[in-house]
mmCIF file of C-alpha atoms and ligand atoms in Angstrom:
data_model
loop_
_atom_site.group_PDB
_atom_site.id
_atom_site.type_symbol
_atom_site.label_atom_id
_atom_site.label_comp_id
_atom_site.label_asym_id
_atom_site.label_seq_id
_atom_site.Cartn_x
_atom_site.Cartn_y
_atom_site.Cartn_z
ATOM 1 C CA MET W 1 0.000 0.000 0.000
ATOM 2 C CA THR W 2 1.387 3.434 -0.945
ATOM 3 C CA ILE W 3 1.543 5.674 2.119
ATOM 4 C CA VAL W 4 -0.302 8.971 1.602
ATOM 5 C CA THR W 5 0.246 11.644 4.263
ATOM 6 C CA ARG W 6 -0.681 15.297 4.398
ATOM 7 C CA PHE W 7 -0.062 18.565 6.168
ATOM 8 C CA ALA W 8 -3.255 20.561 6.617
ATOM 9 C CA PRO W 9 -2.603 24.047 8.001
ATOM 10 C CA SER W 10 -5.165 26.810 8.425
ATOM 11 C CA PRO W 11 -3.911 30.087 6.917
ATOM 12 C CA THR W 12 -4.853 32.106 9.983
ATOM 13 C CA GLY W 13 -1.312 33.044 10.967
ATOM 14 C CA LEU W 14 2.346 32.389 10.279
ATOM 15 C CA LEU W 15 3.776 28.895 10.651
ATOM 16 C CA HIS W 16 5.997 28.318 13.660
ATOM 17 C CA VAL W 17 8.511 25.673 14.667
ATOM 18 C CA GLY W 18 5.708 23.338 15.791
ATOM 19 C CA HIS W 19 4.206 23.398 12.297
ATOM 20 C CA ALA W 20 7.651 22.768 10.814
ATOM 21 C CA TYR W 21 7.892 19.676 13.026
ATOM 22 C CA SER W 22 4.455 18.385 12.031
ATOM 23 C CA ALA W 23 4.937 19.011 8.309
ATOM 24 C CA THR W 24 8.442 17.514 8.262
ATOM 25 C CA LEU W 25 7.297 14.449 10.173
ATOM 26 C CA ALA W 26 4.441 13.833 7.720
ATOM 27 C CA TRP W 27 6.795 14.426 4.802
ATOM 28 C CA ASN W 28 9.410 12.016 6.227
ATOM 29 C CA LYS W 29 6.818 9.291 6.834
ATOM 30 C CA ALA W 30 5.727 9.535 3.192
ATOM 31 C CA ILE W 31 9.163 9.830 1.635
ATOM 32 C CA GLU W 32 10.783 7.074 3.736
ATOM 33 C CA ALA W 33 8.041 4.713 2.538
ATOM 34 C CA GLY W 34 8.210 5.844 -1.096
ATOM 35 C CA GLY W 35 4.760 7.372 -0.609
ATOM 36 C CA ARG W 36 2.971 10.633 -1.376
ATOM 37 C CA PHE W 37 2.818 13.880 0.578
ATOM 38 C CA LEU W 38 -0.131 16.254 0.141
ATOM 39 C CA LEU W 39 -0.765 19.791 1.318
ATOM 40 C CA ARG W 40 -4.283 20.981 2.103
ATOM 41 C CA MET W 41 -5.424 24.482 3.023
ATOM 42 C CA GLU W 42 -8.000 24.290 5.813
ATOM 43 C CA ASP W 43 -9.492 27.684 5.041
ATOM 44 C CA ILE W 44 -13.160 27.277 5.895
ATOM 45 C CA ASP W 45 -13.158 30.148 8.370
ATOM 46 C CA GLN W 46 -13.031 32.950 5.849
ATOM 47 C CA THR W 47 -13.181 35.594 8.592
ATOM 48 C CA ARG W 48 -9.779 34.507 9.944
ATOM 49 C CA CYS W 49 -7.975 33.148 6.877
ATOM 50 C CA ARG W 50 -5.858 35.560 4.833
ATOM 51 C CA PRO W 51 -4.180 35.184 1.421
ATOM 52 C CA GLU W 52 -0.899 36.517 2.810
ATOM 53 C CA PHE W 53 -0.784 33.687 5.371
ATOM 54 C CA GLU W 54 -1.461 31.173 2.618
ATOM 55 C CA GLU W 55 1.434 32.603 0.584
ATOM 56 C CA ALA W 56 3.658 32.490 3.657
ATOM 57 C CA ILE W 57 2.822 28.794 4.143
ATOM 58 C CA TYR W 58 3.997 27.957 0.609
ATOM 59 C CA GLU W 59 7.131 30.012 1.137
ATOM 60 C CA ASP W 60 7.964 28.450 4.511
ATOM 61 C CA LEU W 61 7.381 24.870 3.366
ATOM 62 C CA ASN W 62 9.431 25.466 0.231
ATOM 63 C CA TRP W 63 12.193 26.870 2.376
ATOM 64 C CA LEU W 64 12.068 23.754 4.547
ATOM 65 C CA GLY W 65 12.625 21.742 1.376
ATOM 66 C CA LEU W 66 9.231 19.980 1.316
ATOM 67 C CA LYS W 67 7.532 19.211 -1.982
ATOM 68 C CA TRP W 68 3.850 18.506 -2.367
ATOM 69 C CA GLU W 69 1.528 17.437 -5.131
ATOM 70 C CA LYS W 70 -0.269 20.137 -7.079
ATOM 71 C CA PRO W 71 -2.933 21.371 -7.342
ATOM 72 C CA ILE W 72 -3.524 21.397 -3.613
ATOM 73 C CA ARG W 73 -6.986 21.042 -2.098
ATOM 74 C CA LYS W 74 -8.413 24.198 -0.583
ATOM 75 C CA GLN W 75 -11.438 23.561 1.562
ATOM 76 C CA SER W 76 -13.043 26.900 0.690
ATOM 77 C CA GLU W 77 -13.378 25.667 -2.910
ATOM 78 C CA HIS W 78 -15.359 22.596 -1.887
ATOM 79 C CA MET W 79 -18.212 23.923 0.208
ATOM 80 C CA ASP W 80 -20.714 22.182 -2.105
ATOM 81 C CA ASP W 81 -19.187 18.787 -1.306
ATOM 82 C CA TYR W 82 -19.721 19.329 2.411
ATOM 83 C CA GLU W 83 -23.252 20.568 1.862
ATOM 84 C CA VAL W 84 -24.228 17.399 -0.023
ATOM 85 C CA VAL W 85 -23.024 15.294 2.905
ATOM 86 C CA LEU W 86 -24.866 17.476 5.429
ATOM 87 C CA ASP W 87 -28.072 17.028 3.441
ATOM 88 C CA ARG W 88 -27.629 13.269 3.581
ATOM 89 C CA LEU W 89 -27.023 13.334 7.337
ATOM 90 C CA PHE W 90 -30.082 15.538 7.792
ATOM 91 C CA GLU W 91 -32.291 13.186 5.779
ATOM 92 C CA ARG W 92 -31.097 10.310 7.970
ATOM 93 C CA GLY W 93 -32.028 12.231 11.133
ATOM 94 C CA LEU W 94 -28.396 12.396 12.268
ATOM 95 C CA ILE W 95 -28.081 16.175 12.507
ATOM 96 C CA TYR W 96 -30.426 18.882 13.681
ATOM 97 C CA PRO W 97 -30.412 22.684 13.704
ATOM 98 C CA CYS W 98 -29.561 24.301 17.024
ATOM 99 C CA PHE W 99 -30.572 27.930 17.491
ATOM 100 C CA CYS W 100 -29.129 28.412 20.980
ATOM 101 C CA THR W 101 -26.716 31.246 21.577
ATOM 102 C CA ARG W 102 -23.569 30.595 23.641
ATOM 103 C CA ARG W 103 -25.165 32.527 26.485
ATOM 104 C CA GLU W 104 -28.330 30.395 26.375
ATOM 105 C CA ILE W 105 -26.273 27.212 26.435
ATOM 106 C CA ALA W 106 -24.244 28.448 29.417
ATOM 107 C CA ALA W 107 -27.444 29.408 31.277
ATOM 108 C CA GLU W 108 -29.044 26.051 30.555
ATOM 109 C CA ILE W 109 -25.947 24.213 31.815
ATOM 110 C CA ALA W 110 -25.794 26.378 34.948
ATOM 111 C CA ALA W 111 -29.466 25.711 35.705
ATOM 112 C CA SER W 112 -29.177 21.971 35.239
ATOM 113 C CA HIS W 113 -27.732 19.733 37.937
ATOM 114 C CA SER W 114 -27.168 16.838 35.603
ATOM 115 C CA ALA W 115 -25.701 18.426 32.463
ATOM 116 C CA PRO W 116 -23.741 15.797 30.534
ATOM 117 C CA HIS W 117 -19.976 16.210 30.724
ATOM 118 C CA GLY W 118 -17.303 15.427 28.145
ATOM 119 C CA SER W 119 -13.539 15.427 28.434
ATOM 120 C CA GLU W 120 -13.450 19.205 28.040
ATOM 121 C CA GLY W 121 -16.265 20.216 30.329
ATOM 122 C CA PRO W 122 -20.040 20.317 30.063
ATOM 123 C CA LEU W 123 -21.592 19.217 26.796
ATOM 124 C CA TYR W 124 -24.395 20.847 24.867
ATOM 125 C CA PRO W 125 -27.504 19.883 26.845
ATOM 126 C CA GLY W 126 -29.543 19.064 23.748
ATOM 127 C CA THR W 127 -32.075 21.899 24.055
ATOM 128 C CA CYS W 128 -32.869 22.080 20.319
ATOM 129 C CA ARG W 129 -32.740 18.357 19.651
ATOM 130 C CA SER W 130 -36.434 17.892 20.185
ATOM 131 C CA LEU W 131 -37.778 21.035 18.490
ATOM 132 C CA SER W 132 -40.780 20.282 16.300
ATOM 133 C CA ASN W 133 -40.621 20.948 12.564
ATOM 134 C CA LYS W 134 -42.934 23.895 13.167
ATOM 135 C CA GLN W 135 -40.603 25.397 15.771
ATOM 136 C CA ARG W 136 -37.634 24.876 13.489
ATOM 137 C CA ASP W 137 -39.428 26.523 10.578
ATOM 138 C CA GLU W 138 -40.367 29.484 12.764
ATOM 139 C CA ASN W 139 -36.741 29.954 13.752
ATOM 140 C CA PHE W 140 -35.581 29.667 10.139
ATOM 141 C CA ALA W 141 -38.236 32.206 9.122
ATOM 142 C CA LYS W 142 -36.873 34.623 11.744
ATOM 143 C CA GLU W 143 -33.457 34.142 10.105
ATOM 144 C CA LYS W 144 -31.907 33.184 13.422
ATOM 145 C CA PRO W 145 -28.296 32.017 13.299
ATOM 146 C CA TYR W 146 -27.951 28.281 13.820
ATOM 147 C CA ALA W 147 -25.478 25.432 14.050
ATOM 148 C CA LEU W 148 -26.048 21.938 12.678
ATOM 149 C CA ARG W 149 -25.283 19.460 15.425
ATOM 150 C CA LEU W 150 -24.700 15.748 15.290
ATOM 151 C CA ASP W 151 -27.428 13.897 17.177
ATOM 152 C CA MET W 152 -25.029 11.706 19.120
ATOM 153 C CA SER W 153 -27.682 9.369 20.509
ATOM 154 C CA ALA W 154 -29.140 8.815 17.015
ATOM 155 C CA ALA W 155 -25.610 8.241 15.671
ATOM 156 C CA LEU W 156 -24.858 5.695 18.393
ATOM 157 C CA LYS W 157 -27.845 3.637 17.265
ATOM 158 C CA GLU W 158 -26.060 3.118 13.938
ATOM 159 C CA VAL W 159 -22.847 1.766 15.386
ATOM 160 C CA ASP W 160 -21.593 -0.683 17.959
ATOM 161 C CA VAL W 161 -19.068 1.608 19.679
ATOM 162 C CA THR W 162 -17.382 -1.355 21.311
ATOM 163 C CA GLN W 163 -16.325 -2.254 17.767
ATOM 164 C CA LEU W 164 -15.126 1.230 16.802
ATOM 165 C CA PHE W 165 -11.332 1.497 16.666
ATOM 166 C CA PHE W 166 -8.489 3.299 14.983
ATOM 167 C CA ARG W 167 -4.841 2.370 14.708
ATOM 168 C CA GLU W 168 -2.260 4.690 16.233
ATOM 169 C CA LEU W 169 1.314 4.139 15.039
ATOM 170 C CA ASP W 170 3.551 3.052 17.913
ATOM 171 C CA LYS W 171 0.556 2.490 20.204
ATOM 172 C CA GLY W 172 -1.634 -0.004 18.386
ATOM 173 C CA VAL W 173 -5.383 -0.226 18.332
ATOM 174 C CA ILE W 174 -7.322 2.497 20.168
ATOM 175 C CA GLN W 175 -10.902 1.937 21.272
ATOM 176 C CA CYS W 176 -13.089 4.937 20.365
ATOM 177 C CA ASP W 177 -15.189 6.898 22.794
ATOM 178 C CA PRO W 178 -17.035 9.486 20.672
ATOM 179 C CA VAL W 179 -19.746 10.009 23.311
ATOM 180 C CA LYS W 180 -17.523 12.510 25.127
ATOM 181 C CA PHE W 181 -18.109 14.957 22.247
ATOM 182 C CA GLY W 182 -21.853 15.087 22.730
ATOM 183 C CA ASP W 183 -23.835 16.754 19.957
ATOM 184 C CA ALA W 184 -20.796 18.210 18.154
ATOM 185 C CA VAL W 185 -21.253 21.116 15.732
ATOM 186 C CA LEU W 186 -20.793 19.913 12.134
ATOM 187 C CA ALA W 187 -21.686 23.173 10.359
ATOM 188 C CA ARG W 188 -23.060 26.652 10.861
ATOM 189 C CA LYS W 189 -25.590 28.740 8.987
ATOM 190 C CA GLU W 190 -22.938 30.685 7.088
ATOM 191 C CA THR W 191 -20.416 27.844 6.731
ATOM 192 C CA PRO W 192 -21.639 24.432 5.584
ATOM 193 C CA THR W 193 -18.945 22.539 7.450
ATOM 194 C CA SER W 194 -16.904 22.505 10.632
ATOM 195 C CA TYR W 195 -13.310 21.375 11.059
ATOM 196 C CA HIS W 196 -14.487 17.895 12.126
ATOM 197 C CA LEU W 197 -16.619 17.253 9.061
ATOM 198 C CA ALA W 198 -14.240 18.818 6.523
ATOM 199 C CA VAL W 199 -11.119 17.060 7.817
ATOM 200 C CA THR W 200 -12.845 13.669 7.874
ATOM 201 C CA LEU W 201 -14.242 14.040 4.370
ATOM 202 C CA ASP W 202 -11.098 15.513 2.869
ATOM 203 C CA ASP W 203 -8.785 12.844 4.224
ATOM 204 C CA ALA W 204 -11.077 10.322 2.540
ATOM 205 C CA PHE W 205 -11.490 12.313 -0.705
ATOM 206 C CA GLN W 206 -7.722 12.659 -0.967
ATOM 207 C CA GLY W 207 -6.952 9.037 -0.165
ATOM 208 C CA VAL W 208 -4.914 9.942 2.925
ATOM 209 C CA ASN W 209 -4.109 6.701 4.747
ATOM 210 C CA LEU W 210 -1.756 8.069 7.414
ATOM 211 C CA VAL W 211 -2.835 11.184 9.304
ATOM 212 C CA VAL W 212 0.133 12.797 11.045
ATOM 213 C CA ARG W 213 -0.890 15.614 13.388
ATOM 214 C CA GLY W 214 -0.442 16.964 16.896
ATOM 215 C CA GLN W 215 -1.425 15.189 20.084
ATOM 216 C CA ASP W 216 -3.924 18.009 20.719
ATOM 217 C CA LEU W 217 -6.162 16.425 18.065
ATOM 218 C CA PHE W 218 -6.045 12.906 19.488
ATOM 219 C CA GLY W 219 -9.434 13.371 21.172
ATOM 220 C CA ALA W 220 -11.012 14.663 17.960
ATOM 221 C CA THR W 221 -10.035 11.457 16.180
ATOM 222 C CA HIS W 222 -12.654 9.586 18.244
ATOM 223 C CA LEU W 223 -15.326 11.781 16.674
ATOM 224 C CA HIS W 224 -13.752 11.563 13.208
ATOM 225 C CA ARG W 225 -13.814 7.767 13.443
ATOM 226 C CA LEU W 226 -17.540 7.882 14.207
ATOM 227 C CA LEU W 227 -18.131 10.161 11.208
ATOM 228 C CA GLN W 228 -16.145 7.760 9.013
ATOM 229 C CA HIS W 229 -18.440 4.972 10.130
ATOM 230 C CA LEU W 230 -21.630 6.975 9.526
ATOM 231 C CA LEU W 231 -20.449 8.116 6.097
ATOM 232 C CA ASP W 232 -18.963 4.796 5.055
ATOM 233 C CA LEU W 233 -15.468 6.223 4.628
ATOM 234 C CA PRO W 234 -12.169 4.367 5.017
ATOM 235 C CA THR W 235 -10.225 4.810 8.271
ATOM 236 C CA PRO W 236 -6.629 6.010 7.917
ATOM 237 C CA ASN W 237 -3.939 5.126 10.408
ATOM 238 C CA TYR W 238 -2.957 7.937 12.774
ATOM 239 C CA PHE W 239 0.195 9.310 14.291
ATOM 240 C CA HIS W 240 -0.455 12.026 16.875
ATOM 241 C CA HIS W 241 2.927 13.517 17.629
ATOM 242 C CA GLY W 242 4.063 15.370 20.759
ATOM 243 C CA LEU W 243 3.711 19.153 20.703
ATOM 244 C CA VAL W 244 6.665 21.503 20.527
ATOM 245 C CA SER W 245 6.799 23.784 23.539
ATOM 246 C CA ASP W 246 8.720 26.921 24.387
ATOM 247 C CA MET W 247 11.470 27.288 27.000
ATOM 248 C CA LYS W 248 8.829 27.616 29.716
ATOM 249 C CA GLY W 249 7.131 24.416 28.625
ATOM 250 C CA ARG W 250 4.148 26.198 27.064
ATOM 251 C CA ARG W 251 2.762 24.924 23.805
ATOM 252 C CA LEU W 252 3.675 27.159 20.859
ATOM 253 C CA ALA W 253 0.879 29.295 19.454
ATOM 254 C CA LYS W 254 0.509 31.294 16.255
ATOM 255 C CA ARG W 255 0.723 34.481 18.291
ATOM 256 C CA ASP W 256 4.278 33.622 19.462
ATOM 257 C CA LYS W 257 6.025 35.751 16.877
ATOM 258 C CA SER W 258 9.581 34.838 17.873
ATOM 259 C CA VAL W 259 9.271 31.240 16.747
ATOM 260 C CA THR W 260 7.696 31.795 13.332
ATOM 261 C CA LEU W 261 9.674 30.349 10.456
ATOM 262 C CA GLN W 262 9.729 33.800 8.837
ATOM 263 C CA ASP W 263 11.344 35.285 11.903
ATOM 264 C CA ILE W 264 13.847 32.460 12.256
ATOM 265 C CA ARG W 265 14.770 32.858 8.590
ATOM 266 C CA GLY W 266 15.042 36.618 9.019
ATOM 267 C CA ASN W 267 17.509 36.042 11.850
ATOM 268 C CA GLY W 268 19.813 34.206 9.503
ATOM 269 C CA TYR W 269 19.147 30.611 10.564
ATOM 270 C CA SER W 270 19.130 27.900 7.908
ATOM 271 C CA GLN W 271 16.631 25.097 7.290
ATOM 272 C CA GLU W 272 19.272 22.707 8.671
ATOM 273 C CA ASP W 273 19.240 24.680 11.920
ATOM 274 C CA VAL W 274 15.470 24.301 12.129
ATOM 275 C CA ARG W 275 15.578 20.598 11.297
ATOM 276 C CA LYS W 276 18.196 20.099 14.000
ATOM 277 C CA LEU W 277 16.192 22.180 16.472
ATOM 278 C CA ILE W 278 13.116 19.991 16.031
ATOM 279 C CA GLY W 279 15.152 16.828 16.311
ATOM 280 C CA PHE W 280 15.543 15.582 12.748
ATOM 281 C CA LYS W 281 18.763 14.318 11.290
ATOM 282 C CA ILE W 282 19.842 16.601 8.467
HETATM 283 N N1 LIG O 1 -6.079 22.595 10.241
HETATM 284 C C1 LIG O 1 -5.683 22.076 11.505
HETATM 285 C C2 LIG O 1 -4.736 23.047 12.177
HETATM 286 O O1 LIG O 1 -4.156 23.896 11.510
HETATM 287 C C3 LIG O 1 -4.986 20.738 11.415
HETATM 288 C C4 LIG O 1 -5.931 19.657 11.164
HETATM 289 C C5 LIG O 1 -5.381 18.261 11.062
HETATM 290 O O2 LIG O 1 -4.190 18.069 10.838
HETATM 291 O O3 LIG O 1 -6.191 17.362 11.145
HETATM 292 O O4 LIG O 1 -4.579 22.954 13.357
#
């Protein structure tokens, strides 16, 4: 089997050393196996993505010596693909519109003594799950903003979660626990996809069979595996790598200007310096 990996940045800021690590790792895994390396722009959030960041990504990756197949996939050019899938999920009763504001959700959680909890705190309490068609239509008619949420309990009826697994390189088979996500948001009124839906579909559309990404997304993979099952998509293998941190042990963020590849380059360091810094042999 030809290994197909990818690097999937969002052009919402400049790449830093952590991105260099992730991209180089994915590239190495592909190249060492005689496989393919893809680049994908995850630019669904058009309010935060900027063309200059996209240009900077190409420049930085080129500078690092990585080569990717062209043309690349840009998520913003495929909104129709995501919409088709959302329609199918809606017809199957697996998603529903949620009109709650953040404030309403917080108030509902505060008022309830038994709000369901996930790994990252309280989950959406399901307020809009049982709205009637009439109530939904009234809300649509008022042009209220909405999110499309996965109906987790309906989804769980379509799968035996005890049989839901993914393979993590170096760790083996991981049993999935998607329930901790609750009714996850899969799209919003203005944007017919969320990260979770787009990443799952695109990895399948692009034939990616080894997803290399940061440990911070390990939890999300449990949800992605459920979506793969619901949408009859293949399951790639995964490698969630450790995150690069700064001298104080804090995870690098896009706002940390001093560790951007542009800045490092501007200070006269070479790509070999960066590769050494992130622990690769030159
Ligand atoms: N677009 C995501 C990010 O920039 C990465 C998604 C992934 O690799 O699955 O954090």
